[in-house]
Amino acid sequence: MVVAKEVIYRALGEGRNKLLEHEAYEFLKAYELPVPKFGLATTKDEAADIAERIGYPVVLKIVSQDIVHKSDVGGVKVNISSEQEVRKWFEVIMGNVKSRVPTARISGILIQEMVPQDIEVIVGATRDAVFGPVVMFGLGGIFVEVLRDVSLRITPLTEYDAEEMLEEIKAARILQGYRGAPPRDKKALVDIILKVGKLMEEIPEVTDVDLNPIMVFPEGAGAKIADARILIKRV
Ligand code: ADP
Ligand code: MG
């Protein structure tokens, strides 16, 4: 919790109300949430060293407080499998961002473990003026964005609440194992939901959490957060 608070105060001290992506991962890691291995590089040499340490394949992403949708500005490259490619894409991404958003303040490029594609889910949280922290669960992509198929709970959450949240969505069957696919790791999702509820209770500076997507693997294989947005404010 000390590390988690430090990350938040540093960002607030710099006048930001949103954690940069690598800060969000530091924060989530402090809560023992399953984040991919990562490091922030400001040079090609650093990028190559970090990729080596993480192991290939890796993902490169621009880190800038002025860019919300990184893919839209050519700021994300997935599935990079060699040092040569890391160096090349470091340049390409920097070039894309500088030409498309010339005023963007750039902190560096995030080098991240490549998370295998799987069923995508979303866990989010916000603060309601009346009810306090509310945690949301849904399946990724069109399920949440188009069909609004989500379940919601007010904190504090019990394990039973979290299990119910998984069952409550209309598309719950997709997690049970669908058309021969093995059931997904619900325990890992329950754990994520509970930890998000806990951090909302413990850290009042966090106003919104959006873990989207989280890849959820077959039972026993866990889940991993592939993108995270955390909004903060002074309290
Ligand atoms: P943004 O939403 O800002 O465009 P993301 O970080 O969500 O950027 O990356 C875009 C997409 O790339 C994600 O939705 C996901 O499909 C894929 N992606 C991002 N990071 C990873 C990763 N570490 N492993 C695998 N796929 C990833
Ligand atoms: Mg995203």
Tab-separated table of C-alpha atoms and ligand atoms in Angstrom:
chain	number	residue	atom	x	y	z
A	1	MET	CA	0.000	0.000	0.000
A	2	VAL	CA	2.945	2.346	0.615
A	3	VAL	CA	4.181	1.866	-2.964
A	4	ALA	CA	0.653	2.272	-4.275
A	5	LYS	CA	0.259	5.603	-2.444
A	6	GLU	CA	3.688	6.816	-3.584
A	7	VAL	CA	2.768	6.315	-7.228
A	8	ILE	CA	-0.425	8.319	-6.725
A	9	TYR	CA	1.177	11.201	-4.838
A	10	ARG	CA	3.959	11.516	-7.391
A	11	ALA	CA	1.402	11.836	-10.206
A	12	LEU	CA	-0.771	14.284	-8.243
A	13	GLY	CA	2.378	16.270	-7.396
A	14	GLU	CA	3.024	16.628	-11.132
A	15	GLY	CA	-0.482	17.979	-11.581
A	16	ARG	CA	-1.888	14.913	-13.303
A	17	ASN	CA	-5.255	13.288	-12.662
A	18	LYS	CA	-4.443	10.144	-14.607
A	19	LEU	CA	-1.692	7.617	-14.004
A	20	LEU	CA	0.614	6.981	-16.933
A	21	GLU	CA	0.361	3.385	-18.111
A	22	HIS	CA	3.581	2.231	-16.405
A	23	GLU	CA	2.484	3.963	-13.190
A	24	ALA	CA	-0.848	2.185	-13.414
A	25	TYR	CA	0.999	-1.151	-13.631
A	26	GLU	CA	3.229	-0.240	-10.661
A	27	PHE	CA	0.114	0.617	-8.703
A	28	LEU	CA	-1.733	-2.574	-9.672
A	29	LYS	CA	1.347	-4.669	-8.982
A	30	ALA	CA	1.472	-3.242	-5.458
A	31	TYR	CA	-2.009	-4.735	-5.017
A	32	GLU	CA	-0.746	-8.059	-6.356
A	33	LEU	CA	-2.959	-7.781	-9.400
A	34	PRO	CA	-1.765	-9.805	-12.419
A	35	VAL	CA	0.069	-7.363	-14.661
A	36	PRO	CA	2.393	-8.278	-17.524
A	37	LYS	CA	6.119	-7.712	-16.999
A	38	PHE	CA	7.009	-4.196	-18.104
A	39	GLY	CA	9.598	-1.439	-18.153
A	40	LEU	CA	9.763	2.142	-19.414
A	41	ALA	CA	12.424	2.962	-22.004
A	42	THR	CA	13.565	6.394	-23.097
A	43	THR	CA	16.213	5.166	-25.556
A	44	LYS	CA	16.504	2.318	-28.046
A	45	ASP	CA	19.273	0.734	-25.975
A	46	GLU	CA	17.080	0.750	-22.883
A	47	ALA	CA	14.223	-0.680	-24.921
A	48	ALA	CA	16.428	-3.528	-26.135
A	49	ASP	CA	17.675	-4.257	-22.582
A	50	ILE	CA	14.183	-4.316	-21.119
A	51	ALA	CA	12.867	-6.567	-23.915
A	52	GLU	CA	15.756	-8.951	-23.298
A	53	ARG	CA	14.947	-9.067	-19.571
A	54	ILE	CA	11.210	-9.640	-20.191
A	55	GLY	CA	11.696	-12.208	-22.954
A	56	TYR	CA	10.141	-12.156	-26.423
A	57	PRO	CA	7.551	-11.553	-27.778
A	58	VAL	CA	6.942	-8.046	-26.407
A	59	VAL	CA	4.629	-5.105	-27.031
A	60	LEU	CA	5.755	-1.485	-27.476
A	61	LYS	CA	3.447	1.358	-26.467
A	62	ILE	CA	3.834	5.103	-26.358
A	63	VAL	CA	3.553	6.636	-22.875
A	64	SER	CA	2.196	10.181	-22.929
A	65	GLN	CA	-0.166	12.053	-20.668
A	66	ASP	CA	-1.582	13.750	-23.756
A	67	ILE	CA	-2.604	10.586	-25.626
A	68	VAL	CA	-5.694	8.625	-24.644
A	69	HIS	CA	-6.071	6.216	-27.558
A	70	LYS	CA	-2.560	5.027	-28.320
A	71	SER	CA	-3.457	2.781	-31.276
A	72	ASP	CA	-5.203	5.643	-33.063
A	73	VAL	CA	-1.931	7.552	-33.359
A	74	GLY	CA	0.259	4.597	-34.308
A	75	GLY	CA	1.466	4.299	-30.729
A	76	VAL	CA	1.138	0.525	-30.200
A	77	LYS	CA	2.963	-2.397	-31.792
A	78	VAL	CA	2.235	-5.924	-30.572
A	79	ASN	CA	4.093	-9.186	-31.122
A	80	ILE	CA	7.651	-7.963	-31.526
A	81	SER	CA	10.032	-10.889	-31.525
A	82	SER	CA	13.612	-9.643	-31.876
A	83	GLU	CA	15.960	-6.912	-30.682
A	84	GLN	CA	16.246	-5.602	-34.222
A	85	GLU	CA	12.475	-5.159	-34.393
A	86	VAL	CA	12.406	-3.480	-30.972
A	87	ARG	CA	14.890	-0.887	-32.196
A	88	LYS	CA	13.025	-0.359	-35.464
A	89	TRP	CA	9.583	-0.002	-33.837
A	90	PHE	CA	10.926	2.307	-31.138
A	91	GLU	CA	11.770	4.748	-33.953
A	92	VAL	CA	8.550	4.137	-35.902
A	93	ILE	CA	6.314	4.740	-32.866
A	94	MET	CA	8.191	7.895	-31.839
A	95	GLY	CA	7.921	9.138	-35.436
A	96	ASN	CA	4.183	8.356	-35.688
A	97	VAL	CA	3.393	10.148	-32.470
A	98	LYS	CA	5.564	13.180	-33.201
A	99	SER	CA	3.938	13.664	-36.596
A	100	ARG	CA	0.347	13.021	-35.479
A	101	VAL	CA	0.380	14.715	-32.074
A	102	PRO	CA	3.303	17.151	-32.283
A	103	THR	CA	2.488	18.775	-28.932
A	104	ALA	CA	2.292	15.516	-26.945
A	105	ARG	CA	4.579	15.270	-23.910
A	106	ILE	CA	6.274	11.886	-24.198
A	107	SER	CA	7.518	9.999	-21.113
A	108	GLY	CA	8.968	7.125	-23.102
A	109	ILE	CA	7.960	3.810	-24.589
A	110	LEU	CA	6.548	1.021	-22.482
A	111	ILE	CA	8.006	-2.398	-23.206
A	112	GLN	CA	5.562	-5.042	-22.107
A	113	GLU	CA	5.260	-8.790	-22.022
A	114	MET	CA	2.969	-9.971	-24.815
A	115	VAL	CA	-0.191	-11.393	-23.274
A	116	PRO	CA	-1.584	-14.293	-25.315
A	117	GLN	CA	-4.934	-13.549	-26.953
A	118	ASP	CA	-7.838	-15.148	-25.095
A	119	ILE	CA	-11.323	-14.313	-23.871
A	120	GLU	CA	-11.348	-10.636	-22.909
A	121	VAL	CA	-13.124	-9.312	-19.852
A	122	ILE	CA	-13.328	-5.902	-18.214
A	123	VAL	CA	-13.212	-4.983	-14.550
A	124	GLY	CA	-13.841	-1.374	-13.690
A	125	ALA	CA	-14.660	0.793	-10.702
A	126	THR	CA	-15.932	4.265	-10.051
A	127	ARG	CA	-17.202	6.329	-7.113
A	128	ASP	CA	-20.876	7.125	-6.810
A	129	ALA	CA	-21.737	10.284	-4.872
A	130	VAL	CA	-24.357	8.395	-2.858
A	131	PHE	CA	-23.237	4.747	-2.782
A	132	GLY	CA	-19.452	5.157	-2.774
A	133	PRO	CA	-17.234	2.743	-4.726
A	134	VAL	CA	-19.013	0.654	-7.369
A	135	VAL	CA	-17.255	-2.239	-9.108
A	136	MET	CA	-18.219	-3.357	-12.621
A	137	PHE	CA	-17.625	-6.615	-14.471
A	138	GLY	CA	-18.312	-7.507	-18.096
A	139	LEU	CA	-16.957	-9.321	-21.111
A	140	GLY	CA	-14.727	-7.329	-23.454
A	141	GLY	CA	-15.520	-5.813	-26.829
A	142	ILE	CA	-19.133	-5.551	-27.983
A	143	PHE	CA	-20.530	-7.167	-24.825
A	144	VAL	CA	-19.865	-4.080	-22.737
A	145	GLU	CA	-19.549	-1.412	-25.410
A	146	VAL	CA	-22.645	-2.276	-27.455
A	147	LEU	CA	-24.814	-4.603	-25.369
A	148	ARG	CA	-24.053	-2.995	-21.971
A	149	ASP	CA	-24.014	-6.492	-20.509
A	150	VAL	CA	-22.415	-5.718	-17.137
A	151	SER	CA	-22.845	-6.531	-13.479
A	152	LEU	CA	-22.348	-3.980	-10.705
A	153	ARG	CA	-21.765	-4.124	-6.947
A	154	ILE	CA	-21.203	-1.611	-4.207
A	155	THR	CA	-18.160	-2.222	-1.993
A	156	PRO	CA	-17.160	-3.811	0.318
A	157	LEU	CA	-17.324	-7.027	-1.704
A	158	THR	CA	-17.375	-10.592	-0.425
A	159	GLU	CA	-16.109	-13.537	-2.411
A	160	TYR	CA	-19.728	-14.528	-2.904
A	161	ASP	CA	-20.528	-11.088	-4.394
A	162	ALA	CA	-17.676	-11.445	-6.862
A	163	GLU	CA	-18.789	-14.946	-7.868
A	164	GLU	CA	-22.324	-13.671	-8.409
A	165	MET	CA	-21.033	-10.855	-10.601
A	166	LEU	CA	-19.520	-13.448	-12.947
A	167	GLU	CA	-22.793	-15.393	-13.131
A	168	GLU	CA	-25.059	-12.389	-13.526
A	169	ILE	CA	-24.080	-11.145	-16.963
A	170	LYS	CA	-26.171	-12.421	-19.857
A	171	ALA	CA	-23.090	-13.804	-21.592
A	172	ALA	CA	-21.976	-15.779	-18.496
A	173	ARG	CA	-21.964	-19.009	-20.505
A	174	ILE	CA	-18.934	-17.847	-22.414
A	175	LEU	CA	-16.923	-18.225	-19.203
A	176	GLN	CA	-18.310	-21.709	-18.467
A	177	GLY	CA	-16.729	-23.171	-21.565
A	178	TYR	CA	-18.550	-22.757	-24.791
A	179	ARG	CA	-18.585	-25.042	-27.852
A	180	GLY	CA	-15.805	-27.251	-26.618
A	181	ALA	CA	-13.677	-24.437	-25.207
A	182	PRO	CA	-12.511	-25.198	-21.653
A	183	PRO	CA	-13.991	-23.216	-18.762
A	184	ARG	CA	-12.133	-19.999	-17.938
A	185	ASP	CA	-10.289	-19.261	-14.715
A	186	LYS	CA	-13.098	-17.727	-12.648
A	187	LYS	CA	-11.057	-17.825	-9.465
A	188	ALA	CA	-8.550	-15.461	-11.050
A	189	LEU	CA	-11.402	-13.098	-11.971
A	190	VAL	CA	-12.907	-13.246	-8.481
A	191	ASP	CA	-9.480	-12.341	-7.112
A	192	ILE	CA	-9.188	-9.338	-9.458
A	193	ILE	CA	-12.702	-8.105	-8.620
A	194	LEU	CA	-12.036	-8.365	-4.864
A	195	LYS	CA	-8.706	-6.551	-5.109
A	196	VAL	CA	-10.222	-3.746	-7.165
A	197	GLY	CA	-12.950	-3.392	-4.529
A	198	LYS	CA	-10.321	-3.326	-1.792
A	199	LEU	CA	-8.148	-0.694	-3.447
A	200	MET	CA	-11.195	1.543	-3.988
A	201	GLU	CA	-11.914	1.300	-0.252
A	202	GLU	CA	-8.314	1.862	0.819
A	203	ILE	CA	-7.228	4.601	-1.590
A	204	PRO	CA	-9.762	7.436	-1.750
A	205	GLU	CA	-7.581	9.286	-4.283
A	206	VAL	CA	-8.498	6.729	-6.943
A	207	THR	CA	-11.688	7.867	-8.661
A	208	ASP	CA	-11.868	5.417	-11.578
A	209	VAL	CA	-10.281	2.124	-12.553
A	210	ASP	CA	-10.662	0.569	-15.989
A	211	LEU	CA	-8.878	-2.731	-16.612
A	212	ASN	CA	-9.692	-3.338	-20.242
A	213	PRO	CA	-8.918	-5.826	-21.611
A	214	ILE	CA	-8.080	-8.525	-19.094
A	215	MET	CA	-7.252	-11.810	-20.846
A	216	VAL	CA	-8.738	-14.754	-18.999
A	217	PHE	CA	-7.147	-18.128	-19.599
A	218	PRO	CA	-8.454	-21.674	-19.056
A	219	GLU	CA	-9.069	-22.780	-15.457
A	220	GLY	CA	-5.848	-22.851	-13.446
A	221	ALA	CA	-3.953	-20.645	-15.918
A	222	GLY	CA	-5.033	-17.308	-14.426
A	223	ALA	CA	-5.727	-13.990	-16.101
A	224	LYS	CA	-3.648	-10.999	-17.108
A	225	ILE	CA	-4.367	-7.281	-17.439
A	226	ALA	CA	-3.421	-5.950	-20.904
A	227	ASP	CA	-4.445	-2.278	-20.559
A	228	ALA	CA	-5.193	-0.156	-17.515
A	229	ARG	CA	-6.565	3.340	-16.955
A	230	ILE	CA	-6.555	4.810	-13.459
A	231	LEU	CA	-7.912	8.271	-12.675
A	232	ILE	CA	-7.004	10.069	-9.472
A	233	LYS	CA	-7.735	13.255	-7.572
A	234	ARG	CA	-6.608	14.998	-4.426
A	235	VAL	CA	-8.883	14.338	-1.463
B	1	ADP	P1	-5.115	1.853	-26.636
B	1	ADP	O1	-6.389	1.338	-26.041
B	1	ADP	O2	-4.664	3.113	-25.974
B	1	ADP	O3	-5.144	2.009	-28.120
B	1	ADP	P2	-3.932	-0.640	-25.654
B	1	ADP	O4	-2.867	-0.613	-24.645
B	1	ADP	O5	-5.272	-1.059	-25.212
B	1	ADP	O6	-3.954	0.800	-26.345
B	1	ADP	O7	-3.469	-1.550	-26.860
B	1	ADP	C1	-4.296	-1.765	-27.989
B	1	ADP	C2	-4.618	-3.243	-28.128
B	1	ADP	O8	-3.402	-3.989	-28.292
B	1	ADP	C3	-5.290	-3.873	-26.904
B	1	ADP	O9	-6.676	-3.714	-26.908
B	1	ADP	C4	-4.874	-5.330	-27.035
B	1	ADP	O10	-5.702	-6.001	-27.958
B	1	ADP	C5	-3.475	-5.232	-27.628
B	1	ADP	N1	-2.492	-5.257	-26.549
B	1	ADP	C6	-2.061	-4.224	-25.801
B	1	ADP	N2	-1.137	-4.602	-24.897
B	1	ADP	C7	-0.980	-5.929	-25.064
B	1	ADP	C8	-0.165	-6.921	-24.443
B	1	ADP	N3	0.681	-6.616	-23.456
B	1	ADP	N4	-0.268	-8.185	-24.885
B	1	ADP	C9	-1.112	-8.490	-25.891
B	1	ADP	N5	-1.899	-7.629	-26.523
B	1	ADP	C10	-1.844	-6.348	-26.126
B	2	MG	MG	-7.046	-0.138	-24.815
